[in-house]
Coordinates of C-alpha atoms in Angstrom, one line a residue:
Chain A
M28 CA -56.5 -13.8 -4.1
A29 CA -53.7 -11.3 -3.7
K30 CA -54.4 -10.1 -7.3
F31 CA -58.1 -9.8 -6.5
L32 CA -57.2 -7.7 -3.4
R33 CA -55.3 -5.3 -5.6
N34 CA -58.5 -4.0 -7.1
D35 CA -59.5 -0.9 -5.1
L36 CA -63.2 -1.3 -5.4
V37 CA -63.2 -4.9 -4.3
V38 CA -61.2 -4.0 -1.2
L39 CA -63.5 -1.0 -0.5
A40 CA -66.6 -3.1 -0.9
I41 CA -65.3 -5.8 1.5
F42 CA -64.3 -3.1 4.1
A43 CA -67.6 -1.3 3.8
V44 CA -69.6 -4.5 4.3
V45 CA -67.5 -5.5 7.4
V46 CA -67.8 -2.0 8.9
L47 CA -71.5 -1.5 8.2
A48 CA -72.3 -5.0 9.6
M49 CA -70.3 -4.4 12.8
P50 CA -73.6 -4.1 14.9
I51 CA -74.3 -7.6 13.8
W52 CA -71.1 -9.5 14.1
L53 CA -69.9 -7.7 17.2
Q54 CA -73.1 -8.5 19.0
P55 CA -71.9 -12.0 20.3
L56 CA -68.6 -10.3 21.5
G57 CA -70.6 -7.9 23.7
A58 CA -69.6 -4.8 21.7
G59 CA -72.8 -4.4 19.6
Y60 CA -74.0 -1.2 21.2
P61 CA -73.8 2.2 19.4
D62 CA -71.5 4.1 21.8
L63 CA -68.7 1.6 21.5
L64 CA -69.3 1.2 17.8
Q65 CA -69.0 4.9 17.2
R66 CA -65.7 4.9 19.1
F67 CA -64.4 2.1 16.8
A68 CA -65.2 4.1 13.7
I69 CA -63.9 7.4 15.1
Y70 CA -60.6 6.1 16.5
G71 CA -60.3 4.0 13.3
I72 CA -60.3 7.2 11.3
F73 CA -57.8 8.8 13.7
A74 CA -55.4 5.7 13.4
I75 CA -55.8 5.4 9.6
G76 CA -54.8 9.1 9.2
F77 CA -52.0 8.7 11.6
N78 CA -50.7 5.8 9.7
I79 CA -50.2 8.0 6.6
L80 CA -47.6 10.0 8.5
F81 CA -46.1 7.4 10.8
G82 CA -46.6 4.1 8.9
L83 CA -45.9 5.4 5.4
T84 CA -43.5 8.3 5.9
G85 CA -41.8 7.1 9.0
Y86 CA -42.3 10.3 11.1
L87 CA -43.4 9.5 14.6
S88 CA -45.6 12.3 15.8
F89 CA -46.3 12.3 19.5
G90 CA -48.8 15.2 19.3
H91 CA -51.6 14.1 17.0
A92 CA -54.2 14.5 19.8
A93 CA -53.8 18.2 19.3
F94 CA -55.4 18.0 16.0
L95 CA -58.1 15.7 17.4
G96 CA -58.8 18.4 20.0
V97 CA -58.8 21.3 17.5
G98 CA -61.2 19.3 15.3
S99 CA -63.5 18.9 18.3
Y100 CA -63.4 22.6 19.2
A101 CA -64.0 23.7 15.6
A102 CA -67.0 21.3 15.4
V103 CA -68.6 22.6 18.6
W104 CA -68.1 26.1 17.4
S105 CA -69.8 25.2 14.2
F106 CA -72.7 23.8 16.2
K107 CA -72.8 27.0 18.2
L108 CA -72.4 29.6 15.4
L109 CA -73.6 27.9 12.2
S110 CA -75.9 24.9 12.6
L111 CA -76.5 21.8 14.5
N112 CA -76.1 20.0 11.2
V113 CA -73.0 17.9 11.2
I114 CA -71.9 18.5 7.6
P115 CA -70.7 22.1 8.1
A116 CA -69.1 21.0 11.4
V117 CA -67.1 18.2 9.7
M118 CA -66.0 20.4 6.9
L119 CA -64.9 23.2 9.2
S120 CA -63.0 20.8 11.5
I121 CA -61.1 19.2 8.6
V122 CA -60.1 22.7 7.3
V123 CA -59.1 24.1 10.7
A124 CA -57.2 21.0 11.7
G125 CA -55.5 21.0 8.3
L126 CA -54.4 24.6 8.7
F127 CA -53.2 24.0 12.3
A128 CA -51.2 20.9 11.0
A129 CA -49.7 23.0 8.3
V130 CA -48.3 25.5 10.7
I131 CA -47.0 22.9 13.3
G132 CA -45.8 20.6 10.6
F133 CA -43.9 23.4 8.9
I134 CA -41.9 24.0 12.1
C135 CA -41.6 20.4 13.4
L136 CA -40.5 19.0 10.0
R137 CA -37.3 21.0 10.2
R138 CA -36.0 18.1 12.3
S139 CA -36.5 14.3 11.9
G140 CA -36.3 11.3 14.1
I141 CA -36.5 11.8 17.9
Y142 CA -36.3 15.6 17.6
F143 CA -39.3 15.7 15.4
S144 CA -41.2 13.5 17.9
I145 CA -40.2 15.8 20.8
L146 CA -41.2 18.9 18.9
T147 CA -44.7 17.5 18.1
L148 CA -45.1 16.4 21.7
A149 CA -44.1 19.9 22.9
F150 CA -46.6 21.6 20.5
A151 CA -49.4 19.2 21.7
Q152 CA -48.8 19.9 25.3
M153 CA -48.6 23.5 24.7
S154 CA -52.0 23.4 23.0
Y155 CA -53.4 21.4 25.8
N156 CA -52.2 23.9 28.4
L157 CA -53.2 26.9 26.4
A158 CA -56.7 25.4 26.1
Y159 CA -56.9 25.4 29.9
S160 CA -55.6 28.9 30.4
V161 CA -55.0 31.6 27.9
L162 CA -57.5 30.3 25.3
T163 CA -60.4 29.9 27.7
P164 CA -62.6 32.4 25.7
I165 CA -62.4 29.9 22.8
T166 CA -62.2 26.6 24.7
N167 CA -64.2 27.4 27.8
G168 CA -61.4 26.0 29.9
E169 CA -62.0 23.2 32.3
T170 CA -65.7 23.1 31.9
G171 CA -65.4 22.3 28.2
L172 CA -67.1 23.8 25.2
R173 CA -70.8 23.1 25.0
V174 CA -73.7 23.8 22.8
L175 CA -76.1 26.3 24.4
R176 CA -79.7 27.3 23.6
A177 CA -78.7 30.9 23.4
D178 CA -76.1 30.3 20.6
P179 CA -76.8 32.2 17.3
R180 CA -76.7 29.2 14.9
V181 CA -76.9 31.5 11.8
I182 CA -77.7 28.8 9.2
D183 CA -80.3 27.2 11.3
G184 CA -81.9 30.6 11.9
M185 CA -81.9 31.4 8.2
L186 CA -83.5 28.1 7.3
G187 CA -86.0 28.5 10.1
V188 CA -84.9 25.2 11.8
D189 CA -85.5 25.5 15.4
A190 CA -84.0 23.2 17.9
K191 CA -86.7 21.7 20.0
G192 CA -86.2 20.0 23.4
V193 CA -82.7 18.7 24.0
L194 CA -80.0 20.1 21.7
V195 CA -78.7 17.2 19.6
T196 CA -76.7 17.4 16.5
D197 CA -78.3 16.0 13.4
L198 CA -77.9 15.2 9.7
F199 CA -80.8 16.9 8.0
G200 CA -83.1 15.9 10.8
I201 CA -81.6 12.5 11.6
S202 CA -80.3 12.7 15.1
M203 CA -76.6 11.9 15.5
S204 CA -76.9 9.7 18.6
G205 CA -77.3 5.9 18.8
Y206 CA -77.1 3.8 15.6
S207 CA -77.7 6.7 13.2
G208 CA -74.6 8.4 14.8
F209 CA -72.7 5.2 14.3
Y210 CA -73.7 4.8 10.6
F211 CA -72.6 8.4 10.0
C212 CA -69.2 7.8 11.6
A213 CA -69.0 4.5 9.6
A214 CA -69.7 6.3 6.3
M215 CA -66.9 8.8 7.2
L216 CA -64.6 5.9 8.0
I217 CA -65.3 4.2 4.7
I218 CA -64.6 7.4 2.9
G219 CA -61.5 8.0 4.9
F220 CA -60.3 4.4 4.2
F221 CA -60.9 4.9 0.5
F222 CA -58.7 8.0 0.3
A223 CA -56.0 6.3 2.5
M224 CA -56.0 3.4 0.1
R225 CA -55.7 5.6 -3.0
I226 CA -52.9 7.5 -1.3
M227 CA -51.0 4.4 -0.4
R228 CA -51.4 3.0 -3.9
S229 CA -50.4 6.3 -5.7
P230 CA -47.1 7.7 -6.8
F231 CA -47.3 10.0 -3.9
G232 CA -47.7 7.1 -1.5
M233 CA -44.6 5.5 -3.1
M234 CA -42.6 8.7 -2.4
L235 CA -43.7 8.6 1.2
K236 CA -42.5 5.0 1.6
A237 CA -39.3 5.9 -0.1
I238 CA -38.8 8.8 2.4
K239 CA -39.2 6.3 5.2
S240 CA -36.8 3.9 3.6
N241 CA -34.0 6.3 2.7
Q242 CA -34.5 10.0 2.9
N243 CA -30.9 10.7 1.8
R244 CA -31.3 8.8 -1.4
M245 CA -34.6 10.8 -2.0
S246 CA -32.7 14.1 -2.0
Y247 CA -29.9 12.8 -4.3
T248 CA -32.7 11.4 -6.5
G249 CA -34.0 14.9 -7.1
F250 CA -36.9 15.1 -4.6
N251 CA -37.5 17.9 -2.3
T252 CA -38.6 15.7 0.6
R253 CA -39.9 18.4 2.9
P254 CA -43.1 19.2 1.1
Y255 CA -43.8 15.5 0.8
A256 CA -43.5 15.1 4.5
L257 CA -45.5 18.2 5.1
A258 CA -48.3 17.0 2.8
A259 CA -48.4 13.7 4.7
F260 CA -48.4 15.6 8.1
V261 CA -51.3 17.9 6.9
I262 CA -53.3 15.0 5.5
S263 CA -53.0 13.0 8.8
G264 CA -53.8 16.1 10.7
M265 CA -57.0 16.5 8.7
Y266 CA -58.0 12.9 9.5
A267 CA -57.5 13.6 13.2
G268 CA -59.6 16.8 12.8
L269 CA -62.4 14.6 11.2
A270 CA -62.2 12.2 14.1
G271 CA -62.4 15.1 16.5
A272 CA -65.4 16.5 14.7
L273 CA -67.1 13.1 15.0
L274 CA -66.4 12.8 18.6
A275 CA -68.1 16.2 19.0
A276 CA -70.9 15.3 16.7
T277 CA -71.9 12.2 18.7
D278 CA -71.5 14.0 22.0
P279 CA -71.5 17.8 21.5
L280 CA -68.9 18.6 24.1
A281 CA -65.2 19.4 23.6
G282 CA -62.7 19.3 26.4
A283 CA -59.0 19.9 26.6
E284 CA -58.2 16.4 27.9
R285 CA -58.6 15.2 24.4
M286 CA -55.4 16.9 23.5
Q287 CA -53.3 15.3 26.3
W288 CA -50.3 13.3 25.5
T289 CA -51.9 10.1 26.6
A290 CA -54.3 10.5 23.7
S291 CA -51.4 11.1 21.3
G292 CA -49.7 8.0 22.7
E293 CA -52.8 5.9 22.3
V294 CA -53.0 6.4 18.5
V295 CA -49.4 5.4 18.3
L296 CA -50.1 2.1 20.2
M297 CA -53.2 1.5 17.9
T298 CA -51.1 1.9 14.8
I299 CA -48.2 -0.3 15.9
L300 CA -50.5 -2.9 17.5
G301 CA -52.4 -3.4 14.2
G302 CA -49.5 -2.9 11.9
A303 CA -47.8 0.3 10.9
G304 CA -47.8 0.9 7.2
T305 CA -50.6 -1.5 6.4
L306 CA -54.0 -0.5 5.1
V307 CA -56.4 -2.1 7.7
G308 CA -53.9 -2.6 10.5
P309 CA -54.5 0.8 12.2
F310 CA -58.2 0.4 12.1
L311 CA -57.8 -3.1 13.6
G312 CA -55.5 -1.8 16.3
A313 CA -57.9 1.1 17.2
G314 CA -60.8 -1.4 17.4
I315 CA -59.0 -3.9 19.6
I316 CA -57.7 -1.2 22.0
K317 CA -61.1 0.5 22.3
Y318 CA -62.8 -3.0 22.8
F319 CA -60.5 -4.2 25.5
E320 CA -60.5 -0.8 27.2
N321 CA -64.2 -1.3 27.4
I322 CA -64.2 -5.0 28.4
F323 CA -61.3 -5.0 30.9
S324 CA -62.1 -1.8 32.5
A325 CA -65.6 -3.0 33.3
F326 CA -64.4 -6.0 35.2
N327 CA -64.2 -5.6 39.0
Q328 CA -63.4 -7.8 42.0
Q329 CA -66.9 -9.1 42.2
A330 CA -67.2 -10.0 38.5
L331 CA -63.9 -11.8 38.8
N332 CA -65.1 -13.8 41.9
Q333 CA -68.2 -14.7 40.0
A334 CA -66.2 -15.9 36.9
F335 CA -64.0 -18.2 38.9
S336 CA -66.6 -19.4 41.4
F337 CA -66.3 -22.9 40.0
L338 CA -62.8 -23.2 41.6
P339 CA -62.2 -24.2 45.2
E340 CA -62.2 -21.2 47.4
W341 CA -58.5 -21.0 48.2
L342 CA -57.6 -21.3 44.5
Q343 CA -60.2 -18.8 43.6
D344 CA -58.6 -16.2 45.9
I345 CA -55.2 -16.8 44.3
V346 CA -56.5 -16.6 40.7
V347 CA -58.6 -13.5 41.4
G348 CA -55.6 -11.9 43.3
V349 CA -53.4 -12.4 40.3
I350 CA -55.8 -11.2 37.7
S351 CA -57.4 -8.3 39.5
P352 CA -54.4 -5.8 38.9
F353 CA -54.9 -6.3 35.2
V354 CA -58.6 -5.4 35.0
G355 CA -60.8 -2.5 36.0
E356 CA -58.7 0.6 36.7
G357 CA -55.6 -1.4 36.0
W358 CA -56.5 -2.4 32.5
H359 CA -53.6 -0.3 31.2
L360 CA -51.3 -2.9 32.7
T361 CA -52.9 -5.5 30.3
L362 CA -52.5 -3.1 27.4
G363 CA -48.8 -2.6 28.4
V364 CA -48.1 -6.3 28.5
V365 CA -49.9 -6.9 25.2
F366 CA -48.1 -4.0 23.6
M367 CA -44.7 -5.3 24.7
L368 CA -45.4 -8.8 23.5
I369 CA -46.4 -7.4 20.1
V370 CA -43.4 -5.2 19.8
I371 CA -41.0 -8.0 20.8
F372 CA -42.5 -10.9 18.9
L373 CA -44.5 -9.3 16.1
P374 CA -42.9 -5.9 15.3
G375 CA -45.1 -5.7 12.2
G376 CA -48.2 -5.8 14.4
L377 CA -51.2 -8.0 14.1
M378 CA -51.2 -7.8 10.3
E379 CA -47.7 -9.4 10.3
G380 CA -49.2 -12.2 12.5
F381 CA -51.9 -12.8 10.0
R382 CA -49.5 -12.8 7.1
R383 CA -47.3 -15.4 8.9
L384 CA -50.3 -17.5 9.6
G385 CA -51.4 -17.3 6.0
R386 CA -47.9 -18.3 4.8
L387 CA -48.0 -21.2 7.2
F388 CA -51.2 -22.4 5.6
T389 CA -50.3 -21.9 2.0
S390 CA -46.8 -23.4 2.2
G391 CA -47.6 -26.1 4.8
G392 CA -50.5 -27.4 2.7
N393 CA -48.8 -27.9 -0.6
G394 CA -45.0 -28.2 -0.6
P395 CA -44.2 -27.5 -4.3
D396 CA -46.1 -24.1 -4.2
R397 CA -43.8 -22.9 -1.5
R398 CA -41.9 -20.5 -3.7
K399 CA -45.0 -19.1 -5.3
A400 CA -46.6 -18.5 -2.0
A401 CA -43.5 -16.7 -0.7
S402 CA -43.3 -14.1 -3.5
P403 CA -46.5 -12.2 -2.9
A404 CA -45.8 -12.3 0.7
A405 CA -42.5 -10.5 0.0
Q406 CA -44.5 -7.4 -1.0
P407 CA -46.2 -6.6 2.3
Q408 CA -47.9 -3.5 1.1
A409 CA -49.4 -4.9 -2.0
A410 CA -51.5 -7.6 -0.5
E411 CA -53.6 -5.8 2.1
Chain B
M283 CA -23.5 18.8 -23.4
A284 CA -21.9 20.5 -20.6
N285 CA -18.5 20.6 -19.1
L286 CA -17.9 20.4 -15.4
S287 CA -15.4 22.9 -14.4
V288 CA -14.0 23.1 -10.8
K289 CA -12.0 26.1 -9.9
D290 CA -9.9 26.6 -6.7
V291 CA -12.1 24.4 -4.5
S292 CA -10.7 24.2 -0.9
K293 CA -12.3 22.5 2.1
S294 CA -10.9 22.1 5.6
F295 CA -12.2 20.1 8.5
G296 CA -11.0 21.8 11.6
G297 CA -7.2 22.0 11.0
L298 CA -7.2 19.4 8.3
M299 CA -7.0 20.7 4.7
A300 CA -9.0 18.0 3.0
L301 CA -9.0 19.9 -0.4
D302 CA -6.5 22.5 -1.3
Q303 CA -7.1 24.6 -4.4
V304 CA -8.5 21.8 -6.5
N305 CA -8.9 22.6 -10.3
L306 CA -10.6 20.1 -12.6
E307 CA -12.0 20.3 -16.0
V308 CA -14.2 17.5 -17.2
T309 CA -15.0 17.5 -20.8
A310 CA -18.5 16.6 -21.9
G311 CA -19.0 13.0 -22.8
A312 CA -15.7 11.9 -21.4
V313 CA -14.9 9.4 -18.6
H314 CA -12.7 11.1 -16.1
A315 CA -11.2 9.1 -13.3
I316 CA -10.0 10.5 -10.1
I317 CA -7.5 8.3 -8.3
G318 CA -5.3 8.8 -5.3
P319 CA -4.3 7.1 -2.0
N320 CA -6.8 6.8 0.9
G321 CA -7.6 10.1 2.5
A322 CA -6.5 12.1 -0.6
G323 CA -9.9 13.9 -0.6
K324 CA -11.6 12.1 -3.5
S325 CA -14.9 11.5 -1.7
T326 CA -14.8 14.9 -0.3
L327 CA -14.5 16.4 -3.7
L328 CA -17.5 14.4 -4.9
N329 CA -19.5 15.4 -1.9
C330 CA -18.9 19.1 -2.9
F331 CA -20.3 18.3 -6.4
V332 CA -23.6 17.0 -5.1
G333 CA -24.3 19.4 -2.3
R334 CA -23.5 17.2 0.6
L335 CA -20.6 19.5 1.5
K336 CA -20.1 23.1 1.0
P337 CA -16.5 24.0 0.1
D338 CA -14.8 27.0 1.9
T339 CA -13.8 28.6 -1.3
G340 CA -13.9 28.0 -5.1
T341 CA -16.6 27.4 -7.7
V342 CA -18.1 24.4 -9.4
M343 CA -19.9 25.1 -12.7
F344 CA -21.9 22.6 -14.6
G345 CA -22.1 24.1 -18.0
D346 CA -23.2 27.7 -17.2
Q347 CA -24.9 26.7 -14.0
P348 CA -23.2 27.0 -10.6
L349 CA -23.7 23.9 -8.4
L350 CA -22.3 25.2 -5.2
G351 CA -24.9 26.2 -2.6
L352 CA -27.7 24.3 -4.3
P353 CA -29.5 21.7 -2.2
P354 CA -29.0 18.1 -3.4
H355 CA -32.3 17.7 -5.1
R356 CA -31.7 20.8 -7.3
I357 CA -28.3 19.5 -8.3
N358 CA -29.9 16.2 -9.3
Q359 CA -32.7 18.1 -11.2
A360 CA -29.9 19.8 -13.1
G361 CA -28.8 16.5 -14.4
V362 CA -26.2 15.1 -11.9
A363 CA -26.7 11.6 -10.6
R364 CA -24.5 9.9 -8.1
V365 CA -23.6 6.3 -7.2
F366 CA -22.3 6.1 -3.6
Q367 CA -19.5 4.2 -2.1
T368 CA -21.9 2.3 0.1
P369 CA -25.0 1.8 -2.0
E370 CA -27.8 4.2 -1.2
I371 CA -31.0 2.4 -2.2
F372 CA -34.5 1.9 -0.8
E373 CA -33.8 -1.3 1.1
D374 CA -37.5 -2.0 2.0
L375 CA -38.9 -1.6 -1.5
T376 CA -38.8 -3.9 -4.6
L377 CA -36.2 -3.4 -7.3
V378 CA -38.7 -2.1 -9.7
D379 CA -40.0 0.5 -7.2
N380 CA -36.4 1.5 -6.5
V381 CA -36.0 2.4 -10.2
M382 CA -39.5 3.9 -10.7
I383 CA -38.9 6.4 -8.0
P384 CA -36.0 8.2 -9.7
A385 CA -38.0 7.9 -13.0
F386 CA -40.8 9.9 -11.3
A387 CA -38.3 12.5 -10.2
R388 CA -37.3 13.0 -13.8
R389 CA -40.9 13.1 -15.0
D390 CA -42.7 15.1 -12.2
G391 CA -39.8 17.3 -10.8
A392 CA -38.9 17.8 -7.2
F393 CA -42.4 17.8 -5.8
K394 CA -45.8 16.8 -7.2
L395 CA -48.8 15.9 -5.1
N396 CA -50.3 13.2 -7.3
A397 CA -52.0 11.3 -4.5
L398 CA -55.0 10.0 -6.3
P399 CA -53.9 8.4 -9.6
S400 CA -53.2 4.7 -9.2
L401 CA -49.6 3.5 -9.3
S402 CA -50.6 0.5 -11.4
K403 CA -51.7 2.9 -14.2
Q404 CA -48.2 4.4 -14.5
T405 CA -47.2 2.0 -17.1
D406 CA -44.9 4.3 -19.0
V407 CA -42.7 4.8 -15.9
R408 CA -42.9 1.0 -15.0
D409 CA -41.9 0.0 -18.5
H410 CA -39.0 2.4 -18.5
A411 CA -37.8 1.1 -15.1
E412 CA -38.0 -2.5 -16.2
H413 CA -36.2 -1.7 -19.3
V414 CA -33.3 -0.2 -17.4
L415 CA -33.3 -3.1 -14.9
E416 CA -32.8 -5.3 -18.0
D417 CA -29.9 -3.3 -19.1
V418 CA -28.1 -3.8 -15.8
G419 CA -29.0 -7.5 -15.7
L420 CA -31.4 -7.4 -12.8
A421 CA -34.7 -8.0 -14.6
D422 CA -35.2 -11.4 -13.2
S423 CA -35.4 -10.2 -9.6
R424 CA -37.4 -7.1 -10.3
N425 CA -40.0 -8.0 -7.7
A426 CA -37.5 -8.9 -5.0
I427 CA -37.0 -6.6 -2.0
A428 CA -33.8 -4.5 -2.6
G429 CA -32.4 -5.2 0.9
T430 CA -32.0 -8.9 0.1
L431 CA -29.6 -8.3 -2.8
S432 CA -25.9 -9.0 -2.7
R433 CA -23.6 -6.1 -2.4
G434 CA -22.6 -6.2 -6.0
D435 CA -26.3 -6.3 -7.1
K436 CA -27.1 -3.4 -4.9
R437 CA -24.5 -1.4 -6.8
R438 CA -25.9 -2.4 -10.1
L439 CA -29.4 -1.4 -8.8
E440 CA -28.1 2.0 -7.7
L441 CA -26.5 2.4 -11.2
A442 CA -29.9 1.6 -12.7
M443 CA -31.5 4.2 -10.4
C444 CA -29.1 6.8 -11.8
L445 CA -29.4 5.6 -15.5
V446 CA -33.2 5.7 -15.5
Q447 CA -32.9 9.5 -15.1
D448 CA -30.8 9.9 -18.2
P449 CA -28.3 12.1 -16.3
R450 CA -26.0 14.4 -18.1
L451 CA -23.3 13.8 -15.5
L452 CA -22.8 10.6 -13.6
L453 CA -20.6 10.4 -10.5
L454 CA -19.4 7.0 -9.6
D455 CA -17.7 6.5 -6.1
E456 CA -15.8 3.3 -6.3
P457 CA -18.3 1.4 -8.4
T458 CA -16.6 -1.9 -8.0
A459 CA -15.3 -1.9 -4.5
G460 CA -15.9 -5.2 -2.8
M461 CA -16.8 -7.0 -6.0
S462 CA -15.4 -10.2 -7.2
R463 CA -13.2 -10.0 -10.3
A464 CA -16.0 -11.5 -12.5
D465 CA -18.5 -8.9 -11.1
T466 CA -16.0 -6.2 -11.7
N467 CA -15.5 -7.1 -15.3
N468 CA -19.3 -7.2 -15.7
T469 CA -19.5 -3.8 -14.3
I470 CA -16.8 -2.5 -16.6
D471 CA -18.6 -3.9 -19.6
L472 CA -21.8 -2.3 -18.3
L473 CA -20.2 1.1 -17.8
K474 CA -18.6 0.9 -21.3
K475 CA -22.0 0.1 -22.7
I476 CA -23.6 3.1 -21.1
G477 CA -20.6 5.2 -22.1
E478 CA -21.9 4.9 -25.7
R479 CA -24.9 7.0 -24.6
G480 CA -22.5 9.9 -24.1
I481 CA -23.1 10.5 -20.4
T482 CA -20.2 12.4 -18.9
K483 CA -18.8 10.3 -16.1
I484 CA -16.5 11.0 -13.1
V485 CA -15.1 7.7 -11.6
I486 CA -13.4 7.4 -8.2
E487 CA -11.6 4.1 -8.1
H488 CA -8.9 2.2 -6.3
D489 CA -8.8 -0.6 -8.8
M490 CA -6.3 0.4 -11.5
H491 CA -7.7 -2.4 -13.8
V492 CA -11.0 -0.5 -13.8
V493 CA -9.5 2.9 -14.2
F494 CA -7.3 2.0 -17.1
S495 CA -10.1 0.1 -18.9
L496 CA -12.6 2.9 -18.6
A497 CA -11.0 6.4 -18.3
H498 CA -10.2 8.8 -21.1
R499 CA -8.5 11.2 -18.6
I500 CA -7.2 10.7 -15.2
S501 CA -6.5 13.2 -12.3
V502 CA -4.4 12.1 -9.4
L503 CA -5.2 13.6 -6.1
A504 CA -2.9 13.4 -3.1
Q505 CA -3.3 15.3 0.1
G506 CA -6.0 17.4 -1.2
T507 CA -4.3 18.7 -4.3
V508 CA -4.2 17.5 -7.9
I509 CA -0.6 16.4 -8.5
A510 CA -1.0 15.1 -12.0
E511 CA -3.5 15.0 -14.8
G512 CA -3.5 13.4 -18.2
S513 CA -4.3 10.4 -20.4
P514 CA -4.0 7.0 -18.9
D515 CA -0.6 6.4 -20.6
E516 CA 0.8 9.7 -19.4
I517 CA -0.3 8.9 -15.9
K518 CA 1.2 5.5 -16.0
G519 CA 4.6 7.0 -16.9
N520 CA 4.5 9.9 -14.5
P521 CA 7.1 9.5 -11.7
K522 CA 5.3 11.8 -9.3
V523 CA 2.3 9.5 -9.5
Q524 CA 4.4 6.4 -9.1
E525 CA 5.8 7.9 -5.9
A526 CA 2.6 9.2 -4.4
Y527 CA 0.4 6.4 -5.3
L528 CA 1.2 3.5 -7.6
G529 CA 4.6 3.2 -6.0
G530 CA 5.3 -0.2 -4.4
T531 CA 2.0 -1.8 -5.1
H532 CA 2.0 -1.8 -9.0

């Protein structure tokens, strides 16, 4: 099985089927509607890219939302100036976010560890505040950048494509809202996943893991570690830019709040929750956080009372009283508790949990195979 | 083959003179031991060779290339590899990965963005790494995680990581410290075996058994200066050395 999963195309095919079938298998879980599915795919891309920097290279950036925001702004500008088609928007966003990441990374990577994290946080907060103030001509400040009917849209004009009715982004005529929007995001996710997998399984990916493991040794081994880390930073910035572009593509509005530090923190949580350094962990973490955000924040006092109406009234009041701070507006409390439990008991994230379960099954079932089962498990990155 | 020549190297930390006008000439292909009591400045001297420290004055030439002021990766790319006093390895990676990484450094240089070719297709590098692991006697545990090795095995792994690069100059900082007598003898045999490849070696060592079985030449460092230099026999008979170092213990 493990050997089977080492074949890139097999892994990609499984991943693609799982992602494209999400509208079907998430239906019973109450998540089978396009808005949420789009979010799974978009934040999955964001987390997969973030993982290349944090999970592989070991640099904890606390400012990746800045690239998400830059990607969104670039995409909306493309919708305004070039075309409502999403392809130029996606390409422009990736390039702009990559350039932005190259500049910020060049500066921040002069330090490592906590100082690197603080520098990235400072840059992101600076971008956030600038978007609200000095950069208002580009970002349209608090109102957010929107697509307007009067925008030039040069390419659309040249091709004679005229937006009729409501202004929606499209892919050669297919509107990017609803399920078609989700499938476009899913296609981008699958492509992004493919590149992440190739990177992780390439000599370059091995160097990134080595930098995380022992940067000193890397220098004495003859590697200039700075360009490696910068390349990882730029690549993850481009992923964030792509995610930002897709956010704008499915809802053509870009606001500065996307760059706030809470958004940067969220992608850190997603990656750690799923399993930093693993291939599918970050996507899993992103999906779970977005799913629970949706489920828990929808609960209110009334829904709780209804759910526990089978209990005697005095008990119902107590149970509802205990649970209510954890749902609705307070769902972040749940997230915090879950996150703490994961970090304390499963520092490798959910992927480590699955690995432990898998080991339990393989070694518990047939005793003599214990040693065989343990050896592939000793290579965490090879299996998934 | 290149000589390493060290001229008038001094280094002070605050008021402490760690190295005071050190001169050293290491002939190509030789095994040169540096011995001396604790705090004599041996590791400081080695740190100056690999770019970890920058001396206050002096020059270090490797062949006709000056090493001082170069960053560590450039010094390595010039052909200088180092085994550290506490093994510096990639603890989270497998043994074969640990040895493949330096092999990539030799093949691809200080930076190469080969992010798309698959690692599993780099068979030449893998074969080379496995071959070197065999040389140091670690082939059986090639897929183990390096952090799980014993201290002695970690040293051997680090040695393999240096050897896979075919360095011209190998710096060994107490390669047998903390090893059992049997492991020490194994390491001596190993070092003798690789000595046949003609790699120039500088060994810092406390264990006189190791020094006298390996070294062609010995320099004695005490309080930051070279107080004696010569063949093993000359050093054994030198009264100054006896006083400063060998003294009561041997």
